[in-house]
């Protein structure tokens, strides 16, 4: 038995623990990167009372639950987002481990998913997709391409490079046309770099499918909010989280979706 064939009873809890631990780090990234702070120092401390957070108060998921979402020193509420991000990262690691086993595809998919989770919450908070995440994301997607591809390494790399061009290029073109026609700035440069990063990990078909799925989900939710709040059509939702939903769906189910689509065409 090689490492790629760990029994699910071992593999899936391990994947969940890894995901939850990385999710805990992502919470630090989400808080600090948009504030231009270092993600490694100083060590975690309560933002309200500055009390350092001890290691046993920093166990993913468990600590938040046992402390009931409060700082152990001063009792200030700790946002449920910390728990949400840890749970979500853990569950995505499990889904990726089920799909890919112990493999470079798992590593690549997990790095990608972690980046998307951090970008999603930063975009929700600040309407910002920091270069500090998207640009290394593009590089990571390209660097991991030869390892995760089943074909020749160079084919994997060229597929990823094409994904960057199609992803970044298609959104750049849409943004350029939108601006020419309306005189208003539509999509930001951050969205373009995010889509280039998605292309680096998913290739050109994957990035187009991600853009399509993200636009559909974004439109449905946008229309839902418009109906709920009245006809405020200028309500600008950040696009990054929807692109992330499209990309994660493509990462986990893209081949099935593309096969289904091609099948319905006959
Ligand atoms: Zn405190």
CSV table of C-alpha atoms and ligand atoms in Angstrom, one decimal:
chain,number,residue,atom,x,y,z
A,1,UNK,CA,0.0,0.0,0.0
A,2,UNK,CA,1.5,3.3,-0.9
A,3,UNK,CA,0.7,6.7,0.7
A,4,UNK,CA,-1.9,7.5,-2.0
A,5,UNK,CA,-4.0,4.6,-0.8
A,6,UNK,CA,-4.4,5.4,2.9
A,7,UNK,CA,-7.7,4.0,4.2
A,8,UNK,CA,-10.4,6.7,4.4
A,9,UNK,CA,-10.7,6.3,8.1
A,10,UNK,CA,-7.1,7.5,8.5
A,11,UNK,CA,-6.9,9.9,5.5
A,12,UNK,CA,-10.1,11.9,6.0
A,13,UNK,CA,-9.6,12.8,9.7
A,14,UNK,CA,-5.9,13.7,8.9
A,15,UNK,CA,-7.1,15.9,6.0
A,16,UNK,CA,-9.6,17.6,8.3
A,17,UNK,CA,-7.0,18.3,11.0
A,18,UNK,CA,-4.6,19.7,8.4
A,19,UNK,CA,-7.4,21.9,6.9
A,20,UNK,CA,-8.5,23.2,10.3
A,21,UNK,CA,-5.0,24.1,11.3
A,22,UNK,CA,-4.4,25.9,8.0
A,23,UNK,CA,-7.8,27.6,8.4
A,24,UNK,CA,-6.5,28.9,11.7
A,25,UNK,CA,-3.6,30.5,9.9
A,26,UNK,CA,-5.9,31.9,7.2
A,27,UNK,CA,-7.7,33.8,9.9
A,28,UNK,CA,-4.5,35.5,10.7
A,29,UNK,CA,-3.9,36.2,7.0
A,30,UNK,CA,-7.4,37.6,6.6
A,31,UNK,CA,-7.0,39.9,9.6
A,32,UNK,CA,-3.4,41.1,8.9
A,33,UNK,CA,-2.6,41.1,5.2
A,34,UNK,CA,-5.1,44.0,4.3
A,35,UNK,CA,-3.6,46.0,7.2
A,36,UNK,CA,-0.1,45.5,5.8
A,37,UNK,CA,1.0,43.6,8.9
A,38,UNK,CA,3.3,40.6,9.1
A,39,UNK,CA,1.5,37.2,9.3
A,40,UNK,CA,4.2,35.6,11.5
A,41,UNK,CA,5.0,38.2,14.2
A,42,UNK,CA,3.9,39.2,16.7
A,43,UNK,CA,2.2,36.0,17.9
A,44,UNK,CA,-1.5,35.9,18.2
A,45,UNK,CA,-3.0,38.2,20.8
A,46,UNK,CA,-6.5,39.3,21.7
A,47,UNK,CA,-7.3,42.5,19.7
A,48,UNK,CA,-9.3,43.9,22.7
A,49,UNK,CA,-7.0,43.3,25.7
A,50,UNK,CA,-3.7,42.3,24.1
A,51,UNK,CA,-3.5,39.1,26.2
A,52,UNK,CA,-1.3,36.6,24.3
A,53,UNK,CA,-3.2,33.5,23.0
A,54,UNK,CA,-1.7,30.4,24.5
A,55,UNK,CA,-1.3,27.3,22.4
A,56,UNK,CA,-4.1,25.5,24.2
A,57,UNK,CA,-6.4,28.4,23.4
A,58,UNK,CA,-5.4,28.2,19.8
A,59,UNK,CA,-6.5,24.7,18.9
A,60,UNK,CA,-8.6,25.1,15.7
A,61,UNK,CA,-12.4,24.7,16.2
A,62,UNK,CA,-12.0,23.1,19.7
A,63,UNK,CA,-10.8,26.3,21.4
A,64,UNK,CA,-13.5,28.5,19.9
A,65,UNK,CA,-16.1,26.0,21.1
A,66,UNK,CA,-14.7,25.5,24.6
A,67,UNK,CA,-14.2,29.2,25.1
A,68,UNK,CA,-17.6,29.7,23.6
A,69,UNK,CA,-16.4,32.4,21.3
A,70,UNK,CA,-14.9,34.6,24.0
A,71,UNK,CA,-11.3,35.7,24.9
A,72,UNK,CA,-10.2,33.7,28.0
A,73,UNK,CA,-8.7,36.8,29.6
A,74,UNK,CA,-11.2,39.6,29.0
A,75,UNK,CA,-14.3,37.9,27.8
A,76,UNK,CA,-14.6,39.9,24.6
A,77,UNK,CA,-16.5,38.1,21.8
A,78,UNK,CA,-14.4,36.4,19.2
A,79,UNK,CA,-16.2,36.4,15.8
A,80,UNK,CA,-17.8,33.2,14.7
A,81,UNK,CA,-16.0,33.8,11.4
A,82,UNK,CA,-12.8,32.2,13.0
A,83,UNK,CA,-14.8,29.0,13.5
A,84,UNK,CA,-16.4,29.2,10.0
A,85,UNK,CA,-13.0,29.6,8.3
A,86,UNK,CA,-11.5,26.7,10.2
A,87,UNK,CA,-14.5,24.4,9.5
A,88,UNK,CA,-14.7,25.3,5.9
A,89,UNK,CA,-11.0,24.8,5.3
A,90,UNK,CA,-11.2,21.5,7.1
A,91,UNK,CA,-14.1,20.3,5.0
A,92,UNK,CA,-12.5,21.4,1.7
A,93,UNK,CA,-9.4,19.4,2.6
A,94,UNK,CA,-11.6,16.4,3.2
A,95,UNK,CA,-13.4,16.9,-0.1
A,96,UNK,CA,-10.0,17.2,-1.9
A,97,UNK,CA,-8.5,14.2,-0.1
A,98,UNK,CA,-11.5,12.1,-1.2
A,99,UNK,CA,-11.1,13.2,-4.7
A,100,UNK,CA,-7.3,13.1,-5.1
A,101,UNK,CA,-5.9,10.9,-2.2
A,102,UNK,CA,-2.4,11.7,-1.1
A,103,UNK,CA,-1.0,13.3,-4.3
A,104,UNK,CA,0.4,16.4,-5.8
A,105,UNK,CA,-3.1,17.2,-7.1
A,106,UNK,CA,-4.2,17.3,-3.5
A,107,UNK,CA,-1.3,19.7,-2.6
A,108,UNK,CA,-2.0,21.9,-5.5
A,109,UNK,CA,-5.8,21.9,-4.9
A,110,UNK,CA,-5.4,22.7,-1.2
A,111,UNK,CA,-2.9,25.6,-1.8
A,112,UNK,CA,-5.4,27.0,-4.3
A,113,UNK,CA,-8.4,26.5,-2.0
A,114,UNK,CA,-6.6,28.1,0.9
A,115,UNK,CA,-5.8,31.2,-1.2
A,116,UNK,CA,-9.4,31.5,-2.4
A,117,UNK,CA,-10.7,31.3,1.2
A,118,UNK,CA,-8.4,34.1,2.4
A,119,UNK,CA,-9.2,36.3,-0.7
A,120,UNK,CA,-13.0,35.7,-0.2
A,121,UNK,CA,-13.1,37.1,3.3
A,122,UNK,CA,-10.6,40.0,2.6
A,123,UNK,CA,-12.8,41.0,-0.3
A,124,UNK,CA,-15.9,40.8,1.8
A,125,UNK,CA,-14.3,43.0,4.5
A,126,UNK,CA,-12.3,45.5,2.4
A,127,UNK,CA,-13.4,45.2,-1.2
A,128,UNK,CA,-9.9,44.3,-2.0
A,129,UNK,CA,-8.0,41.4,-3.5
A,130,UNK,CA,-4.4,42.0,-2.3
A,131,UNK,CA,-1.5,41.5,-4.7
A,132,UNK,CA,0.3,39.9,-1.7
A,133,UNK,CA,-2.0,36.9,-2.3
A,134,UNK,CA,-3.0,36.9,-6.0
A,135,UNK,CA,0.5,37.3,-7.4
A,136,UNK,CA,2.2,34.5,-5.4
A,137,UNK,CA,-1.0,32.5,-6.2
A,138,UNK,CA,-0.3,32.9,-9.9
A,139,UNK,CA,3.3,31.8,-9.4
A,140,UNK,CA,2.2,28.8,-7.2
A,141,UNK,CA,-0.3,27.7,-9.8
A,142,UNK,CA,2.3,27.7,-12.5
A,143,UNK,CA,5.0,26.1,-10.3
A,144,UNK,CA,2.7,23.3,-9.3
A,145,UNK,CA,1.5,22.7,-12.8
A,146,UNK,CA,4.2,20.2,-13.9
A,147,UNK,CA,3.8,18.2,-10.7
A,148,UNK,CA,0.0,17.8,-10.8
A,149,UNK,CA,-0.3,17.1,-14.6
A,150,UNK,CA,-0.4,13.4,-15.6
A,151,UNK,CA,1.0,14.2,-19.0
A,152,UNK,CA,4.5,15.6,-19.9
A,153,UNK,CA,5.5,18.3,-17.3
A,154,UNK,CA,5.9,20.9,-20.0
A,155,UNK,CA,2.3,20.3,-21.2
A,156,UNK,CA,1.1,20.9,-17.7
A,157,UNK,CA,3.0,24.2,-17.5
A,158,UNK,CA,1.8,25.4,-20.9
A,159,UNK,CA,-1.8,24.6,-20.0
A,160,UNK,CA,-1.4,26.6,-16.8
A,161,UNK,CA,0.2,29.5,-18.7
A,162,UNK,CA,-2.6,29.5,-21.2
A,163,UNK,CA,-5.0,29.5,-18.3
A,164,UNK,CA,-3.3,32.7,-16.9
A,165,UNK,CA,-3.7,34.4,-20.3
A,166,UNK,CA,-7.3,33.4,-20.9
A,167,UNK,CA,-8.3,34.1,-17.3
A,168,UNK,CA,-6.6,37.5,-17.0
A,169,UNK,CA,-7.2,38.4,-20.6
A,170,UNK,CA,-10.9,37.6,-20.8
A,171,UNK,CA,-11.7,39.7,-17.7
A,172,UNK,CA,-9.4,42.5,-18.8
A,173,UNK,CA,-11.2,42.6,-22.2
A,174,UNK,CA,-14.7,42.6,-20.5
A,175,UNK,CA,-13.5,45.4,-18.1
A,176,UNK,CA,-12.1,47.4,-21.0
A,177,UNK,CA,-15.2,47.1,-23.1
A,178,UNK,CA,-17.4,47.9,-20.2
A,179,UNK,CA,-15.4,51.1,-19.5
A,180,UNK,CA,-15.5,52.1,-23.2
A,181,UNK,CA,-19.2,51.7,-23.4
A,182,UNK,CA,-20.3,53.1,-20.1
A,183,UNK,CA,-17.5,55.4,-19.1
A,184,UNK,CA,-17.5,53.8,-15.7
A,185,UNK,CA,-15.0,51.6,-14.2
A,186,UNK,CA,-16.5,48.1,-13.8
A,187,UNK,CA,-14.2,45.4,-12.6
A,188,UNK,CA,-11.1,46.1,-10.6
A,189,UNK,CA,-7.5,45.0,-11.3
A,190,UNK,CA,-7.8,42.6,-8.3
A,191,UNK,CA,-10.5,40.6,-10.1
A,192,UNK,CA,-8.3,40.3,-13.2
A,193,UNK,CA,-5.3,39.0,-11.1
A,194,UNK,CA,-7.6,36.6,-9.3
A,195,UNK,CA,-8.9,35.2,-12.5
A,196,UNK,CA,-5.3,34.8,-13.8
A,197,UNK,CA,-4.6,32.9,-10.6
A,198,UNK,CA,-7.6,30.7,-11.2
A,199,UNK,CA,-6.4,30.0,-14.7
A,200,UNK,CA,-2.9,29.1,-13.4
A,201,UNK,CA,-4.5,26.3,-11.3
A,202,UNK,CA,-7.4,25.2,-13.5
A,203,UNK,CA,-6.3,25.8,-17.1
A,204,UNK,CA,-8.3,27.7,-19.7
A,205,UNK,CA,-11.4,25.6,-19.7
A,206,UNK,CA,-11.5,25.6,-15.9
A,207,UNK,CA,-11.1,29.4,-15.7
A,208,UNK,CA,-13.9,30.0,-18.2
A,209,UNK,CA,-16.2,27.6,-16.3
A,210,UNK,CA,-15.3,29.3,-13.0
A,211,UNK,CA,-16.1,32.7,-14.5
A,212,UNK,CA,-19.4,31.4,-15.8
A,213,UNK,CA,-20.5,29.7,-12.6
A,214,UNK,CA,-19.4,32.7,-10.5
A,215,UNK,CA,-21.4,35.1,-12.7
A,216,UNK,CA,-24.5,32.9,-12.4
A,217,UNK,CA,-24.3,32.6,-8.6
A,218,UNK,CA,-23.4,36.3,-8.3
A,219,UNK,CA,-26.4,37.3,-10.5
A,220,UNK,CA,-28.8,35.1,-8.6
A,221,UNK,CA,-27.7,36.5,-5.3
A,222,UNK,CA,-27.5,40.1,-6.6
A,223,UNK,CA,-31.1,39.9,-7.9
A,224,UNK,CA,-32.2,38.3,-4.6
A,225,UNK,CA,-30.7,41.2,-2.6
A,226,UNK,CA,-32.2,43.7,-5.0
A,227,UNK,CA,-35.7,42.2,-4.5
A,228,UNK,CA,-35.2,42.0,-0.8
A,229,UNK,CA,-34.0,45.6,-0.4
A,230,UNK,CA,-36.0,47.3,-3.2
A,231,UNK,CA,-34.7,48.3,-6.6
A,232,UNK,CA,-31.2,49.5,-5.7
A,233,UNK,CA,-29.4,48.4,-8.8
A,234,UNK,CA,-26.2,50.2,-7.9
A,235,UNK,CA,-25.5,47.9,-5.0
A,236,UNK,CA,-22.0,46.8,-5.7
A,237,UNK,CA,-21.3,43.3,-4.5
A,238,UNK,CA,-17.6,42.2,-4.5
A,239,UNK,CA,-17.0,39.8,-7.4
A,240,UNK,CA,-14.1,37.9,-5.7
A,241,UNK,CA,-16.2,35.6,-3.5
A,242,UNK,CA,-18.4,34.5,-6.4
A,243,UNK,CA,-15.3,33.8,-8.5
A,244,UNK,CA,-14.0,31.8,-5.6
A,245,UNK,CA,-17.3,29.8,-5.4
A,246,UNK,CA,-17.1,29.1,-9.2
A,247,UNK,CA,-13.4,28.1,-8.9
A,248,UNK,CA,-13.9,25.7,-6.0
A,249,UNK,CA,-16.9,24.1,-7.7
A,250,UNK,CA,-14.8,23.7,-10.9
A,251,UNK,CA,-11.9,22.3,-8.8
A,252,UNK,CA,-14.1,19.6,-7.3
A,253,UNK,CA,-16.7,19.0,-10.0
A,254,UNK,CA,-15.4,20.6,-13.1
A,255,UNK,CA,-14.6,17.5,-15.2
A,256,UNK,CA,-18.1,16.1,-14.5
A,257,UNK,CA,-19.7,19.5,-15.4
A,258,UNK,CA,-17.7,19.8,-18.6
A,259,UNK,CA,-18.5,16.2,-19.6
A,260,UNK,CA,-22.2,16.8,-18.9
A,261,UNK,CA,-22.2,20.0,-21.0
A,262,UNK,CA,-20.4,18.3,-23.9
A,263,UNK,CA,-22.9,15.3,-23.5
A,264,UNK,CA,-25.9,17.6,-23.8
A,265,UNK,CA,-24.5,19.0,-27.1
A,266,UNK,CA,-24.6,15.4,-28.4
B,1,LIG,ZN1,-9.0,39.7,25.5
